[in-house]
PDB file of C-alpha atoms in Angstrom:
ATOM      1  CA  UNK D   8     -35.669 -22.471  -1.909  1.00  0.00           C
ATOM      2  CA  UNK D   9     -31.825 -23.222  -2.594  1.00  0.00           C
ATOM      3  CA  UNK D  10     -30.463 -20.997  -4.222  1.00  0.00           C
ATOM      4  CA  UNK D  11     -27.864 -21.866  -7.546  1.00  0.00           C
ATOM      5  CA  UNK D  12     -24.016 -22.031  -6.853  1.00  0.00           C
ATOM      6  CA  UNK D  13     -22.491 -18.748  -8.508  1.00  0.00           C
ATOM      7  CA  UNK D  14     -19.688 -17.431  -9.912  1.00  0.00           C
ATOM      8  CA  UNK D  15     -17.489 -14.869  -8.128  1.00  0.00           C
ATOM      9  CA  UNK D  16     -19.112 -12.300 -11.159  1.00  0.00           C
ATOM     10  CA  UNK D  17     -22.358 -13.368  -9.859  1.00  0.00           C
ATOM     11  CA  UNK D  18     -23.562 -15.695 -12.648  1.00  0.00           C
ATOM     12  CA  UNK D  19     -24.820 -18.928 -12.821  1.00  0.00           C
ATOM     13  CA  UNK D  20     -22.376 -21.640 -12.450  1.00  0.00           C
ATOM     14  CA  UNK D  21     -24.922 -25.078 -12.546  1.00  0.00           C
ATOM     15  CA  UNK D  22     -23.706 -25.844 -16.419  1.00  0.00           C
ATOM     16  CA  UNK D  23     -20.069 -25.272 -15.716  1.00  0.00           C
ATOM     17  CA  UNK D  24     -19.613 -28.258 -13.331  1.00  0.00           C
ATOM     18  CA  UNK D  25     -22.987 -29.842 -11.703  1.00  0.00           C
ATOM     19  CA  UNK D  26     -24.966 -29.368 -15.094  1.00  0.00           C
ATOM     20  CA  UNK D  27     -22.750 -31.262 -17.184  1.00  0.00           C
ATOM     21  CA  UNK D  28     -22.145 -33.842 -14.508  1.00  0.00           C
ATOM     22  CA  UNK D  29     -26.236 -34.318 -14.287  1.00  0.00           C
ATOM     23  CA  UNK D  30     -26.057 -34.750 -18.077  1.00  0.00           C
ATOM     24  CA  UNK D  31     -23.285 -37.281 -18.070  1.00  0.00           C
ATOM     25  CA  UNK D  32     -25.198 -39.289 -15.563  1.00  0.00           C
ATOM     26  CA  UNK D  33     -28.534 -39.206 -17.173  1.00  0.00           C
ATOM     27  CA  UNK D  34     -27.337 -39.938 -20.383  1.00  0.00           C
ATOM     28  CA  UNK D  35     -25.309 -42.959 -19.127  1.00  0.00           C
ATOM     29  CA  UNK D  36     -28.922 -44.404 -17.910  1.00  0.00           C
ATOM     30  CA  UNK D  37     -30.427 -43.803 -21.201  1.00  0.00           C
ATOM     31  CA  UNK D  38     -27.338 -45.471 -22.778  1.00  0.00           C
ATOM     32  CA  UNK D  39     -27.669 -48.848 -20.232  1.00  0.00           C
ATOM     33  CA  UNK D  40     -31.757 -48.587 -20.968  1.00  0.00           C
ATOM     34  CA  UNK D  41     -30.882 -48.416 -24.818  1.00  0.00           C
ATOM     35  CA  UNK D  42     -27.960 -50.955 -24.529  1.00  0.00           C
ATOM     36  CA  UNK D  43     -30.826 -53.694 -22.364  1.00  0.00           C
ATOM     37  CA  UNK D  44     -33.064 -52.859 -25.332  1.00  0.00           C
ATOM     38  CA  UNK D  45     -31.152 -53.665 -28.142  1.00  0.00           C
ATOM     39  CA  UNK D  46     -29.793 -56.644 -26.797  1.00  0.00           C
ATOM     40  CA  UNK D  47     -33.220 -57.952 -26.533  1.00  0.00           C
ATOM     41  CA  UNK D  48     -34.225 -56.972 -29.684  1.00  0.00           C
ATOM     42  CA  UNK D  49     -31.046 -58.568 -31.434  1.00  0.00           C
ATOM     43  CA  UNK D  50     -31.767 -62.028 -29.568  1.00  0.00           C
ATOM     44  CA  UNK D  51     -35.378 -62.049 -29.752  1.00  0.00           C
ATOM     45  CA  UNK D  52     -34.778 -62.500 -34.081  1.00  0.00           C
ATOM     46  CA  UNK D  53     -36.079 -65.519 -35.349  1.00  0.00           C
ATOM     47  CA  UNK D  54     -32.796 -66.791 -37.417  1.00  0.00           C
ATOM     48  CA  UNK D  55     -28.918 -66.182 -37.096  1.00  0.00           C
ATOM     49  CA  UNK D  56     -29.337 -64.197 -40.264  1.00  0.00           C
ATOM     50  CA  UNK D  57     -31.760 -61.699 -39.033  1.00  0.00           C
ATOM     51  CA  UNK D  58     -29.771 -61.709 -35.658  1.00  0.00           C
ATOM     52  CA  UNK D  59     -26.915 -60.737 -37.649  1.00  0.00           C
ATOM     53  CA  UNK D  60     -28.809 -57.790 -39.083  1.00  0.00           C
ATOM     54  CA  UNK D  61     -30.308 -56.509 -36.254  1.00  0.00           C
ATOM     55  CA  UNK D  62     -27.060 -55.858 -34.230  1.00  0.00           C
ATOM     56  CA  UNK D  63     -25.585 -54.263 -37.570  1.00  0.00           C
ATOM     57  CA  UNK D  64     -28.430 -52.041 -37.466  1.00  0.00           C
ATOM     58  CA  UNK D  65     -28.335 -50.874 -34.041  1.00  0.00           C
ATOM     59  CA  UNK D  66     -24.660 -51.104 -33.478  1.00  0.00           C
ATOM     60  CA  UNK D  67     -23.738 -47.455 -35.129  1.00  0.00           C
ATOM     61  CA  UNK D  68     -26.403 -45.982 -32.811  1.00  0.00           C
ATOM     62  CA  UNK D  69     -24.684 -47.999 -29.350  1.00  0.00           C
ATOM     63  CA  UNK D  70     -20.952 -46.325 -31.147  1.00  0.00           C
ATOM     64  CA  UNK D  71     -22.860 -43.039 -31.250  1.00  0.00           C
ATOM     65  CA  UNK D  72     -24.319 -43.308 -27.508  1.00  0.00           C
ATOM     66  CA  UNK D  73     -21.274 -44.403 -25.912  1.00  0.00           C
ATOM     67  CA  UNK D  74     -19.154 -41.638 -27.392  1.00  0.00           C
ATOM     68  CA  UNK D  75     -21.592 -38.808 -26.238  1.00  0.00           C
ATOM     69  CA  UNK D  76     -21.408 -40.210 -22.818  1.00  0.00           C
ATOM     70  CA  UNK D  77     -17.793 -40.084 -23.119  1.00  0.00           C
ATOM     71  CA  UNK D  78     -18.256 -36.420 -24.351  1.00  0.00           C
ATOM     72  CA  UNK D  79     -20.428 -35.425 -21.480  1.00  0.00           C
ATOM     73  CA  UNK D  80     -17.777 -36.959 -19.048  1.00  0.00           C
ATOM     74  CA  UNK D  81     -14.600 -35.579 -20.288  1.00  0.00           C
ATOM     75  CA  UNK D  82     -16.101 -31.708 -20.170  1.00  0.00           C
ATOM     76  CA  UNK D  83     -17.229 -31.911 -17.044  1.00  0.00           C
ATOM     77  CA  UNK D  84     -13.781 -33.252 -15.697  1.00  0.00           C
ATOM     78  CA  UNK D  85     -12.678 -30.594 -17.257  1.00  0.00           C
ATOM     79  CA  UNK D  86     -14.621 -27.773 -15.715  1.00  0.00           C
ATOM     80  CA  UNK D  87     -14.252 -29.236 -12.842  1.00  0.00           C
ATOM     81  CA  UNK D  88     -10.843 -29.278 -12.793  1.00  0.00           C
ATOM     82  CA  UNK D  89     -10.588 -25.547 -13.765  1.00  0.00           C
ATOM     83  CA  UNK D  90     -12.793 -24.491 -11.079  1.00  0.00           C
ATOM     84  CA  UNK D  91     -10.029 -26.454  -8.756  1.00  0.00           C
ATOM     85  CA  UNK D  92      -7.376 -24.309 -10.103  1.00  0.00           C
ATOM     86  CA  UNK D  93      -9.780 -20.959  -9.919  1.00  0.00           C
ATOM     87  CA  UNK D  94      -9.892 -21.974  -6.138  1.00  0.00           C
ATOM     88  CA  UNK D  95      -6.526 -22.858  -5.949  1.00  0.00           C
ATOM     89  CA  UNK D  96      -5.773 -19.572  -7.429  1.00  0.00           C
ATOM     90  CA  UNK D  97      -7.724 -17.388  -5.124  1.00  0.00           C
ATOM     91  CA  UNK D  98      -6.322 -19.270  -1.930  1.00  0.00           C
ATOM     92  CA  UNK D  99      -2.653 -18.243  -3.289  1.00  0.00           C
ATOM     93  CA  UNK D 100      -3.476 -14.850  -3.851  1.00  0.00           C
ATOM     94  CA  UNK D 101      -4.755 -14.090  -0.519  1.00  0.00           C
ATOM     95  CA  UNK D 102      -1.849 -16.191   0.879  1.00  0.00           C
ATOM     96  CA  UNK D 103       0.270 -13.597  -1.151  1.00  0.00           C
ATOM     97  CA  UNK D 104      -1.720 -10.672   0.335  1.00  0.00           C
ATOM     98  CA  UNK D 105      -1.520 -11.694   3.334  1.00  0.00           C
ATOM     99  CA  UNK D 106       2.409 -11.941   3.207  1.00  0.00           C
ATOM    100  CA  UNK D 107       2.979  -8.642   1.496  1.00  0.00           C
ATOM    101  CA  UNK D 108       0.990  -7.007   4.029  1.00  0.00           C
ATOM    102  CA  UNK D 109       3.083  -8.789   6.801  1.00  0.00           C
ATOM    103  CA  UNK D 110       6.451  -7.177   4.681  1.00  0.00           C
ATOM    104  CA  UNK D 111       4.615  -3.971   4.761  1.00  0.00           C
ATOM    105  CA  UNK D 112       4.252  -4.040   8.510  1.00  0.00           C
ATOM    106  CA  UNK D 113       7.968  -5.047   9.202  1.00  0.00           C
ATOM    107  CA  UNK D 114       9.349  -2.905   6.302  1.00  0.00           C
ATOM    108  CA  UNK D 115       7.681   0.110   8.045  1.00  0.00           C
ATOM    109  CA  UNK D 116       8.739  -1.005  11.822  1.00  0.00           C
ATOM    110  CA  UNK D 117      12.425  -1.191  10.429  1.00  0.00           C
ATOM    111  CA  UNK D 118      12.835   2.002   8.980  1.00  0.00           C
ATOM    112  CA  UNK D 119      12.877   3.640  12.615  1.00  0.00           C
ATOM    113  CA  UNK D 120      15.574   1.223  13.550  1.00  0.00           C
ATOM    114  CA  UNK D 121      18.798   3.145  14.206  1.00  0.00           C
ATOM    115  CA  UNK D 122      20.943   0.770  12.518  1.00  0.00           C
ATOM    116  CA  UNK D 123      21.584   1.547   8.954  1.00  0.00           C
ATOM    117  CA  UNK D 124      21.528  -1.935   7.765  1.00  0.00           C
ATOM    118  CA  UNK D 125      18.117  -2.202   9.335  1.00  0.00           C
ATOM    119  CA  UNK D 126      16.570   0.067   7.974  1.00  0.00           C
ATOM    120  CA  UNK D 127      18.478  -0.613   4.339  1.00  0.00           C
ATOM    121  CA  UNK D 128      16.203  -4.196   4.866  1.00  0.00           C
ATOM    122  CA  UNK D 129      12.896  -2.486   5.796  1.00  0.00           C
ATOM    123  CA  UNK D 130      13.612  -0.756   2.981  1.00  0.00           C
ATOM    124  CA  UNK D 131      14.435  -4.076   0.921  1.00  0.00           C
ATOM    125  CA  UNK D 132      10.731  -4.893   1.984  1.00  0.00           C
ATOM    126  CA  UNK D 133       8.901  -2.396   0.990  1.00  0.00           C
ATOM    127  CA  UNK D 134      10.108  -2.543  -2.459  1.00  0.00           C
ATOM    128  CA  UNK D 135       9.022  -6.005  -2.680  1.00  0.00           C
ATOM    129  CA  UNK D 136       5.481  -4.690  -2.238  1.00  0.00           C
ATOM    130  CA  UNK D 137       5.914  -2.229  -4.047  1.00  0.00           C
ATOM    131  CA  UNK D 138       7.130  -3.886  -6.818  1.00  0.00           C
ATOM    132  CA  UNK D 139       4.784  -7.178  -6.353  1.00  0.00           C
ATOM    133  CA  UNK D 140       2.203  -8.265  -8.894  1.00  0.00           C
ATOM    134  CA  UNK D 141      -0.709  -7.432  -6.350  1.00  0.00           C
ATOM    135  CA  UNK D 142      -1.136  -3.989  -6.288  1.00  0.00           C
ATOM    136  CA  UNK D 143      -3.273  -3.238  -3.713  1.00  0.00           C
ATOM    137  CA  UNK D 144      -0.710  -2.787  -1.242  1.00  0.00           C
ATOM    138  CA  UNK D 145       1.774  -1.047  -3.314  1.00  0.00           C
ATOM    139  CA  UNK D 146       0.993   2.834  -3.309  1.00  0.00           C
ATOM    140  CA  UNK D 147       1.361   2.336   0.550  1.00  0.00           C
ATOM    141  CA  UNK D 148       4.392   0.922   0.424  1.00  0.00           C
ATOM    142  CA  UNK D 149       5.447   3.998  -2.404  1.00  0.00           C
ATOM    143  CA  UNK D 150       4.018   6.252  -0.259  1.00  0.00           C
ATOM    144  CA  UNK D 151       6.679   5.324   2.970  1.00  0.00           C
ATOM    145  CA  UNK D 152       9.411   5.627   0.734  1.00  0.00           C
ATOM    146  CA  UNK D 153       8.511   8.794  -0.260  1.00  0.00           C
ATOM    147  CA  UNK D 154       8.396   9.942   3.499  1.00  0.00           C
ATOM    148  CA  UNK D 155      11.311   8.466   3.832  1.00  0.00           C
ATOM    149  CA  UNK D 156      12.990   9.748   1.253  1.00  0.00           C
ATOM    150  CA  UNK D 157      11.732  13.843   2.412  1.00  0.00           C
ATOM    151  CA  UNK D 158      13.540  12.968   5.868  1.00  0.00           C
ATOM    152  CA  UNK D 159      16.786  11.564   5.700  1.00  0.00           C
ATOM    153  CA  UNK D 160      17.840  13.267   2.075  1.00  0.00           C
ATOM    154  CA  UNK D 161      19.635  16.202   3.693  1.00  0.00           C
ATOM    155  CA  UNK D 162      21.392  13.885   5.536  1.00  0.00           C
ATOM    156  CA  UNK D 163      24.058  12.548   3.261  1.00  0.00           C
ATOM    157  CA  UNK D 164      26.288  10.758   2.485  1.00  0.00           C
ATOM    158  CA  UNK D 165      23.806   7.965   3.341  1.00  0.00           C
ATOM    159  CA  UNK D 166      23.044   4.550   1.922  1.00  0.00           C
ATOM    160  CA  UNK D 167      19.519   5.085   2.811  1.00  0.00           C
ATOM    161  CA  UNK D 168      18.774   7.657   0.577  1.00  0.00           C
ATOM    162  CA  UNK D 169      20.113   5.859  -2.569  1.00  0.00           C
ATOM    163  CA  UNK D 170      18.083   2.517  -1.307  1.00  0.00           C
ATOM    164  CA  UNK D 171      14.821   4.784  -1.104  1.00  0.00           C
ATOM    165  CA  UNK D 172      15.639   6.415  -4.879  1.00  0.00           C
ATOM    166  CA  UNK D 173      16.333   2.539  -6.396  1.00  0.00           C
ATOM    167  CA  UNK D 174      13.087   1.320  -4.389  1.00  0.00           C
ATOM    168  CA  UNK D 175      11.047   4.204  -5.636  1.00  0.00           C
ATOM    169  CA  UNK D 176      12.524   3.605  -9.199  1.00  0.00           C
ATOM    170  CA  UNK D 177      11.148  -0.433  -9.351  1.00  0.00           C
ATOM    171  CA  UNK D 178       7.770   0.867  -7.911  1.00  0.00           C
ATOM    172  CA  UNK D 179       7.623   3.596 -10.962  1.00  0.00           C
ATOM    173  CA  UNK D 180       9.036   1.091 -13.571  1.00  0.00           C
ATOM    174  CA  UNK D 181       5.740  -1.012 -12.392  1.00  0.00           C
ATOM    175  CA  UNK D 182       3.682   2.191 -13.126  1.00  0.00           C
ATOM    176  CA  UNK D 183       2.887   2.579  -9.047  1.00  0.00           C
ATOM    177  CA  UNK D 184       3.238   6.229  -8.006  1.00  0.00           C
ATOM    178  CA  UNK D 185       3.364   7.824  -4.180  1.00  0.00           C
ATOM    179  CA  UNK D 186       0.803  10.302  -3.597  1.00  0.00           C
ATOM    180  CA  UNK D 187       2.915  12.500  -2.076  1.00  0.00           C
ATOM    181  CA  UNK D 188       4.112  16.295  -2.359  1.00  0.00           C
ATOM    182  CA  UNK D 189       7.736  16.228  -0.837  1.00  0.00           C
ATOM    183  CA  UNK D 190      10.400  18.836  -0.285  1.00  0.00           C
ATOM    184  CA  UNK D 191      14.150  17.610  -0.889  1.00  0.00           C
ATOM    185  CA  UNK D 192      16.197  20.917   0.226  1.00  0.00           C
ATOM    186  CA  UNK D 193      19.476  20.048  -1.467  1.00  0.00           C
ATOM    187  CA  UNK D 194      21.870  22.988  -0.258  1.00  0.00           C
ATOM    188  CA  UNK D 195      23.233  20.558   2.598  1.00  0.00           C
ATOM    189  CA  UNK D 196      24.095  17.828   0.735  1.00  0.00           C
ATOM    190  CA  UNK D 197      27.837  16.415  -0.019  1.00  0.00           C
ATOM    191  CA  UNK D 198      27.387  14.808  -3.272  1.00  0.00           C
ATOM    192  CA  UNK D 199      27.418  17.225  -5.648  1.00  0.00           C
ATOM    193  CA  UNK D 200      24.757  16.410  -8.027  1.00  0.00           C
ATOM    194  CA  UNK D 201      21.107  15.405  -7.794  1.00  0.00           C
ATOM    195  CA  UNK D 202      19.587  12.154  -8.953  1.00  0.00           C
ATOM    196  CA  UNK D 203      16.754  11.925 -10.868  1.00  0.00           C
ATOM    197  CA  UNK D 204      13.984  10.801  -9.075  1.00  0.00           C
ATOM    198  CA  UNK D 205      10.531   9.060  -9.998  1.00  0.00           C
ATOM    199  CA  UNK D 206       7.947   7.435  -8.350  1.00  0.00           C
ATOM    200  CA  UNK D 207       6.019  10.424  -6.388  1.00  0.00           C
ATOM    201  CA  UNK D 208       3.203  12.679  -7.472  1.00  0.00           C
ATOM    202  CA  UNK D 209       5.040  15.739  -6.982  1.00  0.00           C
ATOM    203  CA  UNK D 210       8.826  16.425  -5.436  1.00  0.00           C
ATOM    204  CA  UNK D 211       9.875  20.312  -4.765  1.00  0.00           C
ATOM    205  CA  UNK D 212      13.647  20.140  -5.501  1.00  0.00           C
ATOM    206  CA  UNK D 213      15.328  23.426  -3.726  1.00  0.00           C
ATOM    207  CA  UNK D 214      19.301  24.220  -4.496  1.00  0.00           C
ATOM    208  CA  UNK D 215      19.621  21.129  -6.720  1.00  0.00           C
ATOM    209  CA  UNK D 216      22.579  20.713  -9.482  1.00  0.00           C
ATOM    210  CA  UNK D 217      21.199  18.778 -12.382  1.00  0.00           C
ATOM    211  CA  UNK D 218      23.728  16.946 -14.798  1.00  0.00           C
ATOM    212  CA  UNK D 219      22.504  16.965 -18.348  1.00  0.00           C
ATOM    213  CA  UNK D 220      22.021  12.661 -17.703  1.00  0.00           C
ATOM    214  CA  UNK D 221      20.361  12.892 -14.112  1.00  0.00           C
ATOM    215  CA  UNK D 222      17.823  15.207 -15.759  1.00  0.00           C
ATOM    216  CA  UNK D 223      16.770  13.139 -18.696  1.00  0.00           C
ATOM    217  CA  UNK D 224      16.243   9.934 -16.310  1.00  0.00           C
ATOM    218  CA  UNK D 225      13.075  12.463 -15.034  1.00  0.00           C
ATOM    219  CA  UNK D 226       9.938  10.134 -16.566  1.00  0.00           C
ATOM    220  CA  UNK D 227       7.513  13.242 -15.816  1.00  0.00           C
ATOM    221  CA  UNK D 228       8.555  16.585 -15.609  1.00  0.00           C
ATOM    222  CA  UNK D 229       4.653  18.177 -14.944  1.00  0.00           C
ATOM    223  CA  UNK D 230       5.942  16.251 -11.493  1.00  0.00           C
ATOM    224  CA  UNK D 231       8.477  17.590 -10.533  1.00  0.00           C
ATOM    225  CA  UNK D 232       9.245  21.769  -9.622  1.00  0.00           C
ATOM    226  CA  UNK D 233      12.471  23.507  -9.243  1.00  0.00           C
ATOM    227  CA  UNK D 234      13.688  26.120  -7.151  1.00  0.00           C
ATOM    228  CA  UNK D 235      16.879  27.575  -6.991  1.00  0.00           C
ATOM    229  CA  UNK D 236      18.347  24.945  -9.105  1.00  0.00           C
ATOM    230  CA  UNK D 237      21.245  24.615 -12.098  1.00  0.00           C
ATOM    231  CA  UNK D 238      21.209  22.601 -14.603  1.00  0.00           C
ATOM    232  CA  UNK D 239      24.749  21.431 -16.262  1.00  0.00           C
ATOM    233  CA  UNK D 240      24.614  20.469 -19.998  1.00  0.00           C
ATOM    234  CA  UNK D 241      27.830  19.626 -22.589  1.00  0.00           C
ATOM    235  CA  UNK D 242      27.934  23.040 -23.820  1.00  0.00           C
ATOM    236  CA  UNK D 243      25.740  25.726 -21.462  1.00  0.00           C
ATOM    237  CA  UNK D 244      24.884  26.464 -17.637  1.00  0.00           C
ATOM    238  CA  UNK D 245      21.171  27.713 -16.964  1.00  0.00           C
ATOM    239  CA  UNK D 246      19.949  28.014 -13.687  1.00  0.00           C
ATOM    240  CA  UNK D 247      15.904  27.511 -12.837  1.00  0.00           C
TER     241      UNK D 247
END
């Protein structure tokens, strides 16, 4: 036994398209049948009088016919036409899976280039997918970063490391978070203060200097721990 077309969900689609297009259809012969009828019954009267009142009698129910026909028609072009664009829809989005995955794959290749702009563009792509409607790719992407991020940070001054902050920054404005624990040992750096960063489950920060607006740019401080750090405010010094 065939079995019924179905939804993606699983339920029944026969009235959404094929059901409504059967209806059309078998209406439309019930309309001709109806339409051979009356005619014969208007011509078979006796007088031009009675001819006269016959198709005045059965001409509201031919209006009535016709326009349900018309009815049946137009929903089913119309259901059909949305199931088009649900089709349509799901060939784009694996199209645009299929893409961001490619991005992840280069993105990741290019950060162990040895050229800085290089990796600055692998960089580039992985915030795409981060950042990208689909979010099944994105905590991998978030989660790169973050790796990236725990190696080079010592290693300033380095455009790499502020790339990998701002990348990690779009992927947490989009709510996507690395599942990550990193260490960022901050004694060896040149720039004197610490950024805020977001974006990864938890971050260690070691020998960090806070300024009063880094720290408030922190979006979850249960995330992040401090050790060895100092915290600069208008008026007071504390250290953690």
């Amino acid at each position: 036994m065939q079995s019924q077309p179905k939804h993606d969900d699983g339920t029944d689609r026969r009235w959404d398209d094929q059901g409504w297009f059967d209806a059309a259809v078998g209406t439309a012969i019930l309309v001709g049948f109806g339409v051979i009828a009356a005619l014969i019954y208007v011509f078979s009267a006796g007088t031009d009088a009675a001819m006269v009142a016959r198709a005045q009698t059965v001409s509201p129910f031919g209006v009535a016919a016709f326009a349900l026909v018309t009815f049946l028609t137009v929903v089913w072009r119309g259901l059909l036409n949305t199931e088009q664009v649900k089709q349509l829809t799901r060939q784009n989005d694996a199209k645009d899976e299929e893409n961001l995955a490619k991005l992840l794959i280069d993105g990741t290749k290019l950060l162990g280039e040895r050229q800085e702009t290089h990796v600055l563009a692998g960089i580039a792509a992985l915030q795409i997918v981060a950042t990208a409607p689909q979010e099944g790719l994105a905590p991998h992407a978030m989660d790169i970063l973050a790796d990236k991020l725990e190696r080079t940070f010592g290693n300033e001054p380095s455009k790499v490391v502020d790339a990998c902050i701002h990348a990690l920054e779009k992927g947490s404005e989009k709510g996507r978070v690395a599942a990550r624990e990193i260490t960022l040992n901050c004694a060896g750096r040149q720039a004197i203060w610490t950024p805020a960063i977001n974006g990864i489950r938890t971050v260690n920060f070691e020998g960090a200097h806070f300024l009063g607006d880094h720290f408030a740019q922190f979006r979850n401080l249960r995330s992040i721990r401090f050790r060895s750090c100092r915290f600069f405010g208008a008026r007071s010094t504390s250290r953690w």
